PDB file of C-alpha atoms in Angstrom:
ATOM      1  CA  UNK A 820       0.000   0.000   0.000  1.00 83.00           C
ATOM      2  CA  UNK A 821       1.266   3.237  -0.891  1.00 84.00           C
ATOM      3  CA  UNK A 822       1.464   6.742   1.415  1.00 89.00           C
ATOM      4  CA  UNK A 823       0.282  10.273   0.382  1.00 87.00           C
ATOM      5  CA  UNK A 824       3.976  11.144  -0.086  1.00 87.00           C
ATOM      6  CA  UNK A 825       4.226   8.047  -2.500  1.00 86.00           C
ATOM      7  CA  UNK A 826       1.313   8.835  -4.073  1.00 85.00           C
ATOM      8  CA  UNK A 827       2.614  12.219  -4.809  1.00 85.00           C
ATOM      9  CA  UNK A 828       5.908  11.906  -5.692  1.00 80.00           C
ATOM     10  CA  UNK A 829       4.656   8.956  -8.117  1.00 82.00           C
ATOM     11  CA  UNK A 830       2.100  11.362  -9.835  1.00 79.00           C
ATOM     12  CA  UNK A 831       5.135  14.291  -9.479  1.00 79.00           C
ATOM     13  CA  UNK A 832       7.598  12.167 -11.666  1.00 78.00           C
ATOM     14  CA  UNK A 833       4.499  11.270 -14.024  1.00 78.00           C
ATOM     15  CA  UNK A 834       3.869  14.827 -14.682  1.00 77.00           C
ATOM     16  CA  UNK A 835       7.665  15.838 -15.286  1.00 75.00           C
ATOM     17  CA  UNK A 836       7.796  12.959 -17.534  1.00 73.00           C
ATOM     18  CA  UNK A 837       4.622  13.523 -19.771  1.00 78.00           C
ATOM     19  CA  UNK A 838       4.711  14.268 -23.761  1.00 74.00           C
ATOM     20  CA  UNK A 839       2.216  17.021 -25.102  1.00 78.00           C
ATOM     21  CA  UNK A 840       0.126  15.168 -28.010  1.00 77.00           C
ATOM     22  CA  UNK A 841      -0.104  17.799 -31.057  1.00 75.00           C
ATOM     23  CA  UNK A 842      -1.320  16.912 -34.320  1.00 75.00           C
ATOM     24  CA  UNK A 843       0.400  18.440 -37.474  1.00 74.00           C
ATOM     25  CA  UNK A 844      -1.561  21.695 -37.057  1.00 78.00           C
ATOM     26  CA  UNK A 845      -0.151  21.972 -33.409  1.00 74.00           C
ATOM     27  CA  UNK A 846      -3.258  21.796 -31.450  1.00 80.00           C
ATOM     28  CA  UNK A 847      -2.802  19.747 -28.025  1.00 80.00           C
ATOM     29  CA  UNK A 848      -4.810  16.539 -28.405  1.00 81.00           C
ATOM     30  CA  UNK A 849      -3.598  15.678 -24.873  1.00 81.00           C
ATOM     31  CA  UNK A 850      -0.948  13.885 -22.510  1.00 82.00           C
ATOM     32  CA  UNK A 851       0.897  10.951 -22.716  1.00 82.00           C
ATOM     33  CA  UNK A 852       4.009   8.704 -21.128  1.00 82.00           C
ATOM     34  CA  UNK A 853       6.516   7.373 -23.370  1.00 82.00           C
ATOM     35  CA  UNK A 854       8.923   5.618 -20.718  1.00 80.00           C
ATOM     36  CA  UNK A 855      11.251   5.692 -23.348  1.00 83.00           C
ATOM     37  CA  UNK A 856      11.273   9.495 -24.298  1.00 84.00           C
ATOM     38  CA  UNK A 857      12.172  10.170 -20.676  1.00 82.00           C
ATOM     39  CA  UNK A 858      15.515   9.294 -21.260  1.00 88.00           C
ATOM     40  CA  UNK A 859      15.968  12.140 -23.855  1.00 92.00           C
ATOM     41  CA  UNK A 860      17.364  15.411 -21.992  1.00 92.00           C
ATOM     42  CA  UNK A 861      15.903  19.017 -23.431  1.00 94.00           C
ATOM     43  CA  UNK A 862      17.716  21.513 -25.696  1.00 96.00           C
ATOM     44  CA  UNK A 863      16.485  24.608 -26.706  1.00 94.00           C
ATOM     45  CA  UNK A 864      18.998  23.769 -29.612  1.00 94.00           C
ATOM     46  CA  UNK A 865      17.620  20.074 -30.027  1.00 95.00           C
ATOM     47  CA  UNK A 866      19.452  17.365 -32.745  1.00 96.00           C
ATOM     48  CA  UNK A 867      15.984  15.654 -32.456  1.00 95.00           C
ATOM     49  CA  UNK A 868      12.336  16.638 -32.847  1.00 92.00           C
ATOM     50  CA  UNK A 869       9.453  14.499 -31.266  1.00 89.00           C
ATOM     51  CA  UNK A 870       6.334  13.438 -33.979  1.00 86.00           C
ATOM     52  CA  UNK A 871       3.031  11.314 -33.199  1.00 82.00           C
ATOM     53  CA  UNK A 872       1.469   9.238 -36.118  1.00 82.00           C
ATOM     54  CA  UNK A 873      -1.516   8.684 -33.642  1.00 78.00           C
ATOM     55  CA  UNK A 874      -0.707   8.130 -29.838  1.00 77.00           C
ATOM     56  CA  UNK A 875       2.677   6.790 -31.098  1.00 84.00           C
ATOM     57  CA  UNK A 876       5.576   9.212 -30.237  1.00 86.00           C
ATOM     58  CA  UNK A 877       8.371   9.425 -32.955  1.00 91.00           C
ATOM     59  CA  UNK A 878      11.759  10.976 -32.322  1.00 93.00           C
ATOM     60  CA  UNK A 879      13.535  11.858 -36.048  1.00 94.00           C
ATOM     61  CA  UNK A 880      17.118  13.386 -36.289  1.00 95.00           C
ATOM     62  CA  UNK A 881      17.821  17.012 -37.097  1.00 95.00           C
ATOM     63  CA  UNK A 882      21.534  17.473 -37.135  1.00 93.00           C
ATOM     64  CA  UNK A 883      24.221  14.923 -36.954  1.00 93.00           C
ATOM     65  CA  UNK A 884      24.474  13.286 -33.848  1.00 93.00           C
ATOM     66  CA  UNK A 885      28.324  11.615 -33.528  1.00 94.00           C
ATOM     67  CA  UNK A 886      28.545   8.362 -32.255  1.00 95.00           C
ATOM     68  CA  UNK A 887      28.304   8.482 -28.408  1.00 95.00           C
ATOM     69  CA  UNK A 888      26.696  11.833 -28.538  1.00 95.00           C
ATOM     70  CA  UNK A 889      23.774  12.935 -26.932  1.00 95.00           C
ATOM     71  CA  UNK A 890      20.475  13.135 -28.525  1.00 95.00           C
ATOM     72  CA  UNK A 891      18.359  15.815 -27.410  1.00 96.00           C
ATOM     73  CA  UNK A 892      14.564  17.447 -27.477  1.00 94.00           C
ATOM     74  CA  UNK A 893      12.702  20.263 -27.359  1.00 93.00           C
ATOM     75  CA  UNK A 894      10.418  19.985 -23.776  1.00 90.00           C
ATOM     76  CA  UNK A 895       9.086  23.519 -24.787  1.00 89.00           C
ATOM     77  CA  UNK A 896       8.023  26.298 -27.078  1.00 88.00           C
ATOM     78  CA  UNK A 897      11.395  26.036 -29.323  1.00 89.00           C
ATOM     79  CA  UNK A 898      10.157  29.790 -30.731  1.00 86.00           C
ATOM     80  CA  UNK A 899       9.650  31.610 -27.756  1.00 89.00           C
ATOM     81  CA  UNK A 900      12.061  33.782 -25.539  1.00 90.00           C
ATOM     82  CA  UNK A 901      14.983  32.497 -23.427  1.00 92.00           C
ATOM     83  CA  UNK A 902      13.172  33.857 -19.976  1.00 92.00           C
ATOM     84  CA  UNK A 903       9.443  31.946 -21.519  1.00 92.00           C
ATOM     85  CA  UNK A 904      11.379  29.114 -21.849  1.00 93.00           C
ATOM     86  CA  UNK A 905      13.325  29.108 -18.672  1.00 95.00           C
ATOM     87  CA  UNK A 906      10.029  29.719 -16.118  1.00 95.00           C
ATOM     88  CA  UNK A 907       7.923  26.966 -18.382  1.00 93.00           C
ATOM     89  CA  UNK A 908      11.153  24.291 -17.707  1.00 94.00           C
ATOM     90  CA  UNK A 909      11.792  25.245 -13.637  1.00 94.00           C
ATOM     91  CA  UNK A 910       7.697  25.127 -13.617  1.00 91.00           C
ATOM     92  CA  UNK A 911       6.714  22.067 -15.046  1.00 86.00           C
ATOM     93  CA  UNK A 912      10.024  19.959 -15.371  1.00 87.00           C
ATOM     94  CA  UNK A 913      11.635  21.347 -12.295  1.00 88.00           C
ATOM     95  CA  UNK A 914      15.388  22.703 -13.800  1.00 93.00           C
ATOM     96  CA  UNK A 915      17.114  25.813 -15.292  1.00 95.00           C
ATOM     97  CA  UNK A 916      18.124  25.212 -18.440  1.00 96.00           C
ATOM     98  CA  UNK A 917      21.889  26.032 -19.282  1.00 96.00           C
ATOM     99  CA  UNK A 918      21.707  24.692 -22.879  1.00 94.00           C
ATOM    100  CA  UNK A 919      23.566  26.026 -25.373  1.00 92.00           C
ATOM    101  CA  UNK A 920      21.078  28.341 -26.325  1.00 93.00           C
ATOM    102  CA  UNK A 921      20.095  29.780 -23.212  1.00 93.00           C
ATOM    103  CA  UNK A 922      23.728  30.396 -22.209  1.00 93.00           C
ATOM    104  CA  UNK A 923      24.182  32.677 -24.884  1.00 90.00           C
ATOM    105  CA  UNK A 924      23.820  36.549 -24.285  1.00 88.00           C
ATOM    106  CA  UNK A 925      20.611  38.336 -24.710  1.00 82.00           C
ATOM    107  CA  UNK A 926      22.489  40.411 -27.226  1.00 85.00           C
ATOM    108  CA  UNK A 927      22.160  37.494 -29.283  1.00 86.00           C
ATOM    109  CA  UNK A 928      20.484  38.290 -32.457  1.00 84.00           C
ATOM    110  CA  UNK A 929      18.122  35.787 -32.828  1.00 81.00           C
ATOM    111  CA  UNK A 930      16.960  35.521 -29.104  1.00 82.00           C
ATOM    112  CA  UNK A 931      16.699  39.730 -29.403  1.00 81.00           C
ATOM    113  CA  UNK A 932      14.056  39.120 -32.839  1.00 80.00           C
ATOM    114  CA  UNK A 933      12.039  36.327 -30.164  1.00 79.00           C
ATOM    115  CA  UNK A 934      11.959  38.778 -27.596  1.00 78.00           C
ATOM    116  CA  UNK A 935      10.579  40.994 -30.174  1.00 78.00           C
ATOM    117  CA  UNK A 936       7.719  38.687 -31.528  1.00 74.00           C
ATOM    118  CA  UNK A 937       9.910  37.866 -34.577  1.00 67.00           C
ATOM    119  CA  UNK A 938      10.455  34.256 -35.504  1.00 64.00           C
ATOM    120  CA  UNK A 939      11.013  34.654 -38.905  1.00 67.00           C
ATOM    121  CA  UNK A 940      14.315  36.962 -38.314  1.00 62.00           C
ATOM    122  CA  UNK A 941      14.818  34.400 -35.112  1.00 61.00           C
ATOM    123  CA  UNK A 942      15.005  31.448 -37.760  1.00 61.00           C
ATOM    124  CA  UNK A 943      17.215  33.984 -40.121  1.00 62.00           C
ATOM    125  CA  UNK A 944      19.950  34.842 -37.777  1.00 54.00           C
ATOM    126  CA  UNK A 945      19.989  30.985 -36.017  1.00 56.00           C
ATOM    127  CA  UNK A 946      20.693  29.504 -39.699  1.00 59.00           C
ATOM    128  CA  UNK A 947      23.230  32.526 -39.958  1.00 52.00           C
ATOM    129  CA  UNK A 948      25.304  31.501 -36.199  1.00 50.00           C
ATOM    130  CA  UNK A 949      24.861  27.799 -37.673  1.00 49.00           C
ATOM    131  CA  UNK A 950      27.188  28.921 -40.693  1.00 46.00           C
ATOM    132  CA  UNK A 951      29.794  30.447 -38.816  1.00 43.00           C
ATOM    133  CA  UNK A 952      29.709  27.041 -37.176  1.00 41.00           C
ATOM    134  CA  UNK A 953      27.786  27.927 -34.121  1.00 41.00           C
TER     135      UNK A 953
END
């Protein structure tokens, strides 16, 4: 028989652990757990991206990966501002992400277009740093 404090820290780990369901047009269809998945650790700079084809989660390379390396995921908004980012992962997965990305300083020119509503110069100046090998 399990305690309140089980009980909670059971459905606690459960929550940190659960996949949004989106369908292609990115409307939330609902929760699931993909024991799996939970061994993927968040980037805001992911190699991976996560898919469903139905209640089955997909994970697809991005970028090379070399052999050994880490594979990573998005847990949040991908397109929204470091700080958005930051409170969403210490709210609802319990850290402070020092990714790559979120390391970098707000001077940064795509996390300055975010911060300014625009993802299409966002995307512009990312695919720009990833030239110069960044």
């Amino acid at each position: 028989r399990m305690g309140r404090r089980g009980l909670s820290g059971l459905i606690a780990r459960a929550q940190r652990n659960a996949h949004g369901i989106v369908n292609l047009e990115g409307q939330h269809l609902g929760h699931g757990l993909y024991p799996l998945a939970s061994f993927f650790n968040h980037s805001c700079a992911p190699n991976c991206v996560v898919s469903f084809r139905g209640a089955a989660l997909r994970v697809h390379c991005v970028s090379p990966v070399a052999p050994g390396g880490e594979m990573t995921i998005g847990y949040v908004e991908l397109y929204a501002p470091k700080a958005w980012r930051r409170q969403q992962l210490l709210s609802s997965k319990g850290f402070h992400c020092e990714c790559r990305r979120c390391v970098l300083p707000d001077t940064d020119p795509a996390e300055a277009a975010l911060e300014e509503g625009d993802n299409k110069a966002a995307a512009r100046a990312r695919e720009g740093r990833r030239g110069r090998g960044g």
